[in-house]
PDB file of C-alpha atoms in Angstrom:
ATOM      1  CA  MET A1000     112.054  96.039 117.074  1.00 34.00           C
ATOM      2  CA  GLU A1001     112.781  97.894 113.901  1.00 37.00           C
ATOM      3  CA  TRP A1002     111.433 101.074 112.303  1.00 36.00           C
ATOM      4  CA  THR A1003     110.478 100.810 108.634  1.00 38.00           C
ATOM      5  CA  SER A1004     109.812 103.830 106.450  1.00 36.00           C
ATOM      6  CA  VAL A1005     106.619 103.590 104.444  1.00 37.00           C
ATOM      7  CA  SER A1006     108.038 105.940 101.809  1.00 37.00           C
ATOM      8  CA  PHE A1007     110.844 103.408 101.188  1.00 37.00           C
ATOM      9  CA  PHE A1008     108.215 100.673 100.941  1.00 40.00           C
ATOM     10  CA  HIS A1009     106.135 102.782  98.539  1.00 38.00           C
ATOM     11  CA  GLN A1010     109.128 103.469  96.274  1.00 40.00           C
ATOM     12  CA  HIS A1011     110.095  99.794  96.299  1.00 39.00           C
ATOM     13  CA  CYS A1012     106.566  98.716  95.282  1.00 39.00           C
ATOM     14  CA  ARG A1013     106.523 101.103  92.352  1.00 38.00           C
ATOM     15  CA  ARG A1014     109.831  99.700  91.046  1.00 37.00           C
ATOM     16  CA  ARG A1015     108.984  95.987  91.404  1.00 36.00           C
ATOM     17  CA  ARG A1016     106.175  94.407  89.403  1.00 32.00           C
ATOM     18  CA  CYS A1017     106.677  90.670  89.832  1.00 34.00           C
ATOM     19  CA  HIS A1018     103.866  88.334  90.850  1.00 36.00           C
ATOM     20  CA  GLY A1019     103.960  85.505  93.362  1.00 39.00           C
ATOM     21  CA  ALA A1020     101.827  82.345  93.603  1.00 38.00           C
ATOM     22  CA  ALA A1021     102.020  81.260  89.981  1.00 38.00           C
ATOM     23  CA  ALA A1022      99.296  79.202  88.346  1.00 36.00           C
ATOM     24  CA  GLY A1023      99.792  75.458  88.572  1.00 38.00           C
ATOM     25  CA  ALA A1024      98.367  72.528  86.635  1.00 38.00           C
ATOM     26  CA  GLY A1025      95.000  73.306  85.118  1.00 41.00           C
ATOM     27  CA  GLY A1026      95.495  77.008  85.837  1.00 44.00           C
ATOM     28  CA  GLU A1027      94.907  76.625  89.575  1.00 44.00           C
ATOM     29  CA  ASN A1028      96.676  79.038  91.884  1.00 49.00           C
ATOM     30  CA  SER A1029      99.442  77.295  93.857  1.00 44.00           C
ATOM     31  CA  LEU A1030      98.149  78.807  97.113  1.00 43.00           C
ATOM     32  CA  ARG A1031      94.758  77.190  96.484  1.00 44.00           C
ATOM     33  CA  LEU A1032      96.468  73.860  95.725  1.00 43.00           C
ATOM     34  CA  LEU A1033      98.389  74.202  98.982  1.00 38.00           C
ATOM     35  CA  TYR A1034      95.161  74.668 100.934  1.00 39.00           C
ATOM     36  CA  LYS A1035      93.407  71.789  99.182  1.00 38.00           C
ATOM     37  CA  ARG A1036      96.311  69.529 100.089  1.00 40.00           C
ATOM     38  CA  ALA A1037      97.031  70.763 103.611  1.00 38.00           C
ATOM     39  CA  LEU A1038      93.654  71.608 105.116  1.00 36.00           C
ATOM     40  CA  GLY A1039      90.499  69.554 105.156  1.00 33.00           C
ATOM     41  CA  ILE A1040      88.047  72.285 106.156  1.00 29.00           C
ATOM     42  CA  THR A1041      87.238  74.695 103.352  1.00 32.00           C
ATOM     43  CA  ILE A1042      84.423  76.933 102.185  1.00 32.00           C
ATOM     44  CA  ALA A1043      83.606  78.168  98.706  1.00 33.00           C
ATOM     45  CA  THR A1044      83.960  81.904  98.057  1.00 36.00           C
ATOM     46  CA  SER A1045      83.255  83.178  94.553  1.00 39.00           C
ATOM     47  CA  GLY A1046      84.199  79.815  93.065  1.00 44.00           C
ATOM     48  CA  ARG A1047      87.475  79.694  95.013  1.00 48.00           C
ATOM     49  CA  MET A1048      88.420  77.651  98.050  1.00 48.00           C
ATOM     50  CA  THR A1049      89.389  79.429 101.254  1.00 50.00           C
ATOM     51  CA  ALA A1050      90.534  77.719 104.451  1.00 52.00           C
ATOM     52  CA  LEU A1051      88.508  78.250 107.616  1.00 53.00           C
ATOM     53  CA  VAL A1052      91.298  77.270 109.982  1.00 52.00           C
ATOM     54  CA  ALA A1053      94.898  78.381 110.338  1.00 53.00           C
ATOM     55  CA  ARG A1054      97.748  75.904 110.353  1.00 52.00           C
ATOM     56  CA  THR A1055      99.075  75.214 113.836  1.00 55.00           C
ATOM     57  CA  GLY A1056     101.997  73.364 115.383  1.00 54.00           C
ATOM     58  CA  ARG A1057     105.725  73.376 114.747  1.00 56.00           C
ATOM     59  CA  HIS A1058     106.295  69.915 113.215  1.00 69.00           C
ATOM     60  CA  GLN A1059     106.715  71.305 109.653  1.00 84.00           C
ATOM     61  CA  GLN A1060     108.633  74.482 110.527  1.00 87.00           C
ATOM     62  CA  ARG A1061     111.810  75.372 108.663  1.00 91.00           C
ATOM     63  CA  TYR A1062     114.991  76.072 110.646  1.00 90.00           C
ATOM     64  CA  GLU A1063     118.366  77.228 109.377  1.00 91.00           C
ATOM     65  CA  HIS A1064     121.575  77.964 111.313  1.00 88.00           C
ATOM     66  CA  GLY A1065     119.729  78.229 114.639  1.00 87.00           C
ATOM     67  CA  HIS A1066     116.943  80.473 113.287  1.00 89.00           C
ATOM     68  CA  ARG A1067     113.253  79.671 112.852  1.00 90.00           C
ATOM     69  CA  LEU A1068     112.352  80.854 109.328  1.00 95.00           C
ATOM     70  CA  VAL A1069     109.353  83.171 109.094  1.00 96.00           C
ATOM     71  CA  ALA A1070     107.505  84.625 106.081  1.00 98.00           C
ATOM     72  CA  GLY A1071     105.247  87.653 106.035  1.00 97.00           C
ATOM     73  CA  CYS A1072     104.067  90.615 104.064  1.00 97.00           C
ATOM     74  CA  ILE A1073     103.097  94.253 104.143  1.00 95.00           C
ATOM     75  CA  PRO A1074      99.629  94.322 102.558  1.00 97.00           C
ATOM     76  CA  TYR A1075      98.805  97.568 100.744  1.00 96.00           C
ATOM     77  CA  ARG A1076      96.169  99.103  98.485  1.00 95.00           C
ATOM     78  CA  TYR A1077      95.581 102.382  96.686  1.00 92.00           C
ATOM     79  CA  ARG A1078      92.480 104.461  97.490  1.00 89.00           C
ATOM     80  CA  PRO A1079      91.176 107.362  95.413  1.00 87.00           C
ATOM     81  CA  THR A1080      91.478 110.800  97.027  1.00 84.00           C
ATOM     82  CA  GLY A1081      90.570 114.309  95.924  1.00 84.00           C
ATOM     83  CA  ASP A1082      94.053 114.859  94.518  1.00 84.00           C
ATOM     84  CA  GLY A1083      94.847 111.427  93.084  1.00 83.00           C
ATOM     85  CA  LYS A1084      95.519 108.167  94.911  1.00 85.00           C
ATOM     86  CA  SER A1085      96.691 107.441  98.430  1.00 87.00           C
ATOM     87  CA  MET A1086      98.398 104.246  99.544  1.00 91.00           C
ATOM     88  CA  GLU A1087      97.153 102.464 102.669  1.00 92.00           C
ATOM     89  CA  VAL A1088      98.874  99.605 104.485  1.00 94.00           C
ATOM     90  CA  LEU A1089      97.072  96.934 106.471  1.00 95.00           C
ATOM     91  CA  MET A1090      98.160  96.136 109.996  1.00 94.00           C
ATOM     92  CA  ILE A1091      96.679  93.589 112.372  1.00 95.00           C
ATOM     93  CA  SER A1092      96.472  93.361 116.139  1.00 94.00           C
ATOM     94  CA  SER A1093      98.676  90.859 117.907  1.00 89.00           C
ATOM     95  CA  GLN A1094      96.860  87.890 119.420  1.00 85.00           C
ATOM     96  CA  ARG A1095      97.557  89.364 122.851  1.00 80.00           C
ATOM     97  CA  GLY A1096      96.174  92.731 121.748  1.00 72.00           C
ATOM     98  CA  GLU A1097      99.482  94.548 122.340  1.00 78.00           C
ATOM     99  CA  GLY A1098      99.932  96.859 119.374  1.00 85.00           C
ATOM    100  CA  LEU A1099      99.787  96.435 115.620  1.00 89.00           C
ATOM    101  CA  LEU A1100     101.975  94.352 113.339  1.00 91.00           C
ATOM    102  CA  PHE A1101     102.145  92.916 109.835  1.00 94.00           C
ATOM    103  CA  PRO A1102     100.997  89.362 109.038  1.00 97.00           C
ATOM    104  CA  LYS A1103     103.849  86.888 109.428  1.00 95.00           C
ATOM    105  CA  GLY A1104     104.426  83.375 110.680  1.00 94.00           C
ATOM    106  CA  GLY A1105     106.347  80.153 110.247  1.00 93.00           C
ATOM    107  CA  TRP A1106     107.563  79.100 106.808  1.00 96.00           C
ATOM    108  CA  GLU A1107     106.753  75.400 106.523  1.00 95.00           C
ATOM    109  CA  THR A1108     108.610  72.612 104.720  1.00 94.00           C
ATOM    110  CA  ASP A1109     105.871  71.917 102.141  1.00 94.00           C
ATOM    111  CA  GLU A1110     105.659  75.458 100.732  1.00 96.00           C
ATOM    112  CA  THR A1111     107.779  78.148  99.126  1.00 97.00           C
ATOM    113  CA  VAL A1112     108.543  81.339 101.020  1.00 98.00           C
ATOM    114  CA  GLU A1113     106.104  83.176  98.711  1.00 98.00           C
ATOM    115  CA  GLU A1114     103.323  80.668  99.449  1.00 97.00           C
ATOM    116  CA  ALA A1115     104.014  81.022 103.177  1.00 97.00           C
ATOM    117  CA  ALA A1116     103.746  84.833 102.982  1.00 98.00           C
ATOM    118  CA  CYS A1117     100.426  84.579 101.104  1.00 97.00           C
ATOM    119  CA  ARG A1118      99.119  81.975 103.575  1.00 97.00           C
ATOM    120  CA  GLU A1119      99.963  84.177 106.558  1.00 97.00           C
ATOM    121  CA  ALA A1120      98.201  87.160 104.943  1.00 98.00           C
ATOM    122  CA  LEU A1121      95.111  85.024 104.423  1.00 97.00           C
ATOM    123  CA  GLU A1122      95.132  83.377 107.862  1.00 97.00           C
ATOM    124  CA  GLU A1123      95.957  86.430 109.980  1.00 97.00           C
ATOM    125  CA  ALA A1124      94.542  89.357 107.973  1.00 97.00           C
ATOM    126  CA  GLY A1125      91.976  87.780 105.659  1.00 98.00           C
ATOM    127  CA  VAL A1126      93.418  89.302 102.489  1.00 98.00           C
ATOM    128  CA  LYS A1127      94.549  87.937  99.126  1.00 98.00           C
ATOM    129  CA  GLY A1128      96.624  89.636  96.473  1.00 98.00           C
ATOM    130  CA  HIS A1129      99.733  89.647  94.302  1.00 97.00           C
ATOM    131  CA  LEU A1130     103.227  89.597  95.771  1.00 96.00           C
ATOM    132  CA  GLN A1131     105.294  92.486  94.443  1.00 93.00           C
ATOM    133  CA  GLY A1132     108.713  91.202  95.456  1.00 89.00           C
ATOM    134  CA  MET A1133     110.719  90.658  98.613  1.00 95.00           C
ATOM    135  CA  LEU A1134     111.384  93.780 100.661  1.00 95.00           C
ATOM    136  CA  GLY A1135     114.145  92.151 102.666  1.00 96.00           C
ATOM    137  CA  THR A1136     114.940  89.991 105.674  1.00 95.00           C
ATOM    138  CA  TRP A1137     115.535  90.764 109.308  1.00 89.00           C
ATOM    139  CA  ASP A1138     116.584  88.749 112.315  1.00 91.00           C
ATOM    140  CA  PHE A1139     114.827  89.073 115.640  1.00 89.00           C
ATOM    141  CA  LYS A1140     114.529  87.252 118.943  1.00 88.00           C
ATOM    142  CA  SER A1141     111.188  85.861 120.036  1.00 82.00           C
ATOM    143  CA  LYS A1142     110.508  84.838 123.622  1.00 70.00           C
ATOM    144  CA  ARG A1143     107.536  82.762 122.443  1.00 68.00           C
ATOM    145  CA  GLN A1144     109.448  80.707 119.845  1.00 62.00           C
ATOM    146  CA  GLN A1145     112.167  79.130 121.981  1.00 61.00           C
ATOM    147  CA  GLY A1146     112.376  75.364 121.442  1.00 63.00           C
ATOM    148  CA  VAL A1147     114.561  72.359 120.663  1.00 57.00           C
ATOM    149  CA  PHE A1148     115.533  73.533 117.154  1.00 58.00           C
ATOM    150  CA  CYS A1149     115.767  77.169 118.177  1.00 66.00           C
ATOM    151  CA  PRO A1150     116.748  77.367 121.884  1.00 66.00           C
ATOM    152  CA  GLU A1151     117.691  81.050 121.671  1.00 76.00           C
ATOM    153  CA  GLY A1152     114.346  81.999 120.101  1.00 81.00           C
ATOM    154  CA  LEU A1153     116.081  83.455 117.036  1.00 90.00           C
ATOM    155  CA  CYS A1154     113.949  84.060 113.946  1.00 91.00           C
ATOM    156  CA  ARG A1155     114.722  85.217 110.411  1.00 95.00           C
ATOM    157  CA  ALA A1156     111.796  86.923 108.656  1.00 96.00           C
ATOM    158  CA  TYR A1157     111.407  87.193 104.868  1.00 98.00           C
ATOM    159  CA  MET A1158     109.036  90.084 104.147  1.00 97.00           C
ATOM    160  CA  PHE A1159     107.190  90.811 100.896  1.00 97.00           C
ATOM    161  CA  ALA A1160     104.963  93.582  99.564  1.00 96.00           C
ATOM    162  CA  LEU A1161     101.410  92.322  98.878  1.00 98.00           C
ATOM    163  CA  ASP A1162      99.148  94.273  96.512  1.00 97.00           C
ATOM    164  CA  VAL A1163      95.727  93.425  98.016  1.00 98.00           C
ATOM    165  CA  THR A1164      93.064  92.430  95.498  1.00 97.00           C
ATOM    166  CA  GLU A1165      90.512  90.892  97.869  1.00 98.00           C
ATOM    167  CA  GLN A1166      89.535  91.390 101.517  1.00 98.00           C
ATOM    168  CA  LEU A1167      87.527  88.496 102.940  1.00 97.00           C
ATOM    169  CA  GLU A1168      84.696  88.949 105.419  1.00 95.00           C
ATOM    170  CA  THR A1169      85.486  85.592 107.025  1.00 95.00           C
ATOM    171  CA  TRP A1170      89.034  84.390 107.657  1.00 95.00           C
ATOM    172  CA  PRO A1171      90.758  81.876 109.980  1.00 95.00           C
ATOM    173  CA  GLU A1172      91.972  84.260 112.743  1.00 95.00           C
ATOM    174  CA  GLN A1173      89.135  86.805 112.641  1.00 94.00           C
ATOM    175  CA  HIS A1174      88.213  86.155 116.278  1.00 93.00           C
ATOM    176  CA  ALA A1175      91.791  86.686 117.490  1.00 93.00           C
ATOM    177  CA  ARG A1176      92.818  89.727 115.422  1.00 94.00           C
ATOM    178  CA  GLN A1177      91.551  93.120 114.305  1.00 94.00           C
ATOM    179  CA  ARG A1178      92.437  94.682 110.940  1.00 95.00           C
ATOM    180  CA  GLN A1179      93.373  98.338 110.529  1.00 93.00           C
ATOM    181  CA  TRP A1180      94.059 100.104 107.220  1.00 94.00           C
ATOM    182  CA  THR A1181      96.402 103.060 107.741  1.00 89.00           C
ATOM    183  CA  ARG A1182      97.256 105.855 105.305  1.00 83.00           C
ATOM    184  CA  SER A1183     100.924 105.696 104.487  1.00 70.00           C
ATOM    185  CA  THR A1184     101.628 109.394 103.939  1.00 57.00           C
ATOM    186  CA  SER A1185     104.303 110.803 106.237  1.00 38.00           C
ATOM    187  CA  ILE A1186     104.201 108.002 108.824  1.00 45.00           C
ATOM    188  CA  PHE A1187     106.700 105.515 110.124  1.00 52.00           C
ATOM    189  CA  ILE A1188     105.499 102.085 111.135  1.00 45.00           C
ATOM    190  CA  LEU A1189     106.758 100.191 114.150  1.00 44.00           C
ATOM    191  CA  VAL A1190     107.254  96.572 113.141  1.00 44.00           C
ATOM    192  CA  GLN A1191     106.861  94.454 116.258  1.00 44.00           C
ATOM    193  CA  GLU A1192     108.375  91.056 116.877  1.00 42.00           C
TER     194      GLU A1192
END
């Protein structure tokens, strides 16, 4: 486990203004193209396609030097307050209901790390937005992810800041996870494995 300061995250987001998930052929968002190609079950939302099911399985997972590669993000938004704006971060419950964490999951071979981070935010938290740059990487050990390619259960996570522009009412893991927006002022967040 690792403690991450929200004030560091806030300062980093203000400095970085790059966008992930660039437009592809015909102006389509690469994340949407990924879903059209990878998943057969989709629904229309405001003229856009959104997957109803999350990817599962480990056959397309990326591994490097004994680590399973993971991508995730810290979703955030600004809310008006009486004295300006306040930043909130979105956390989700673990599937086992043990605490809160940020959306993250396996980075697959047919996507970029940025696409994987956006996909995990959509699948686990039901949010879309603009990536604001990579916050960093960290290595951790997962008891659940031990396997042939990763016998020690070692994982390397690539985490991004995600400026949330849309929160969906229906998303792939809505029955397994709860969402919780938390004000970021003067708090530290426990990032769980």
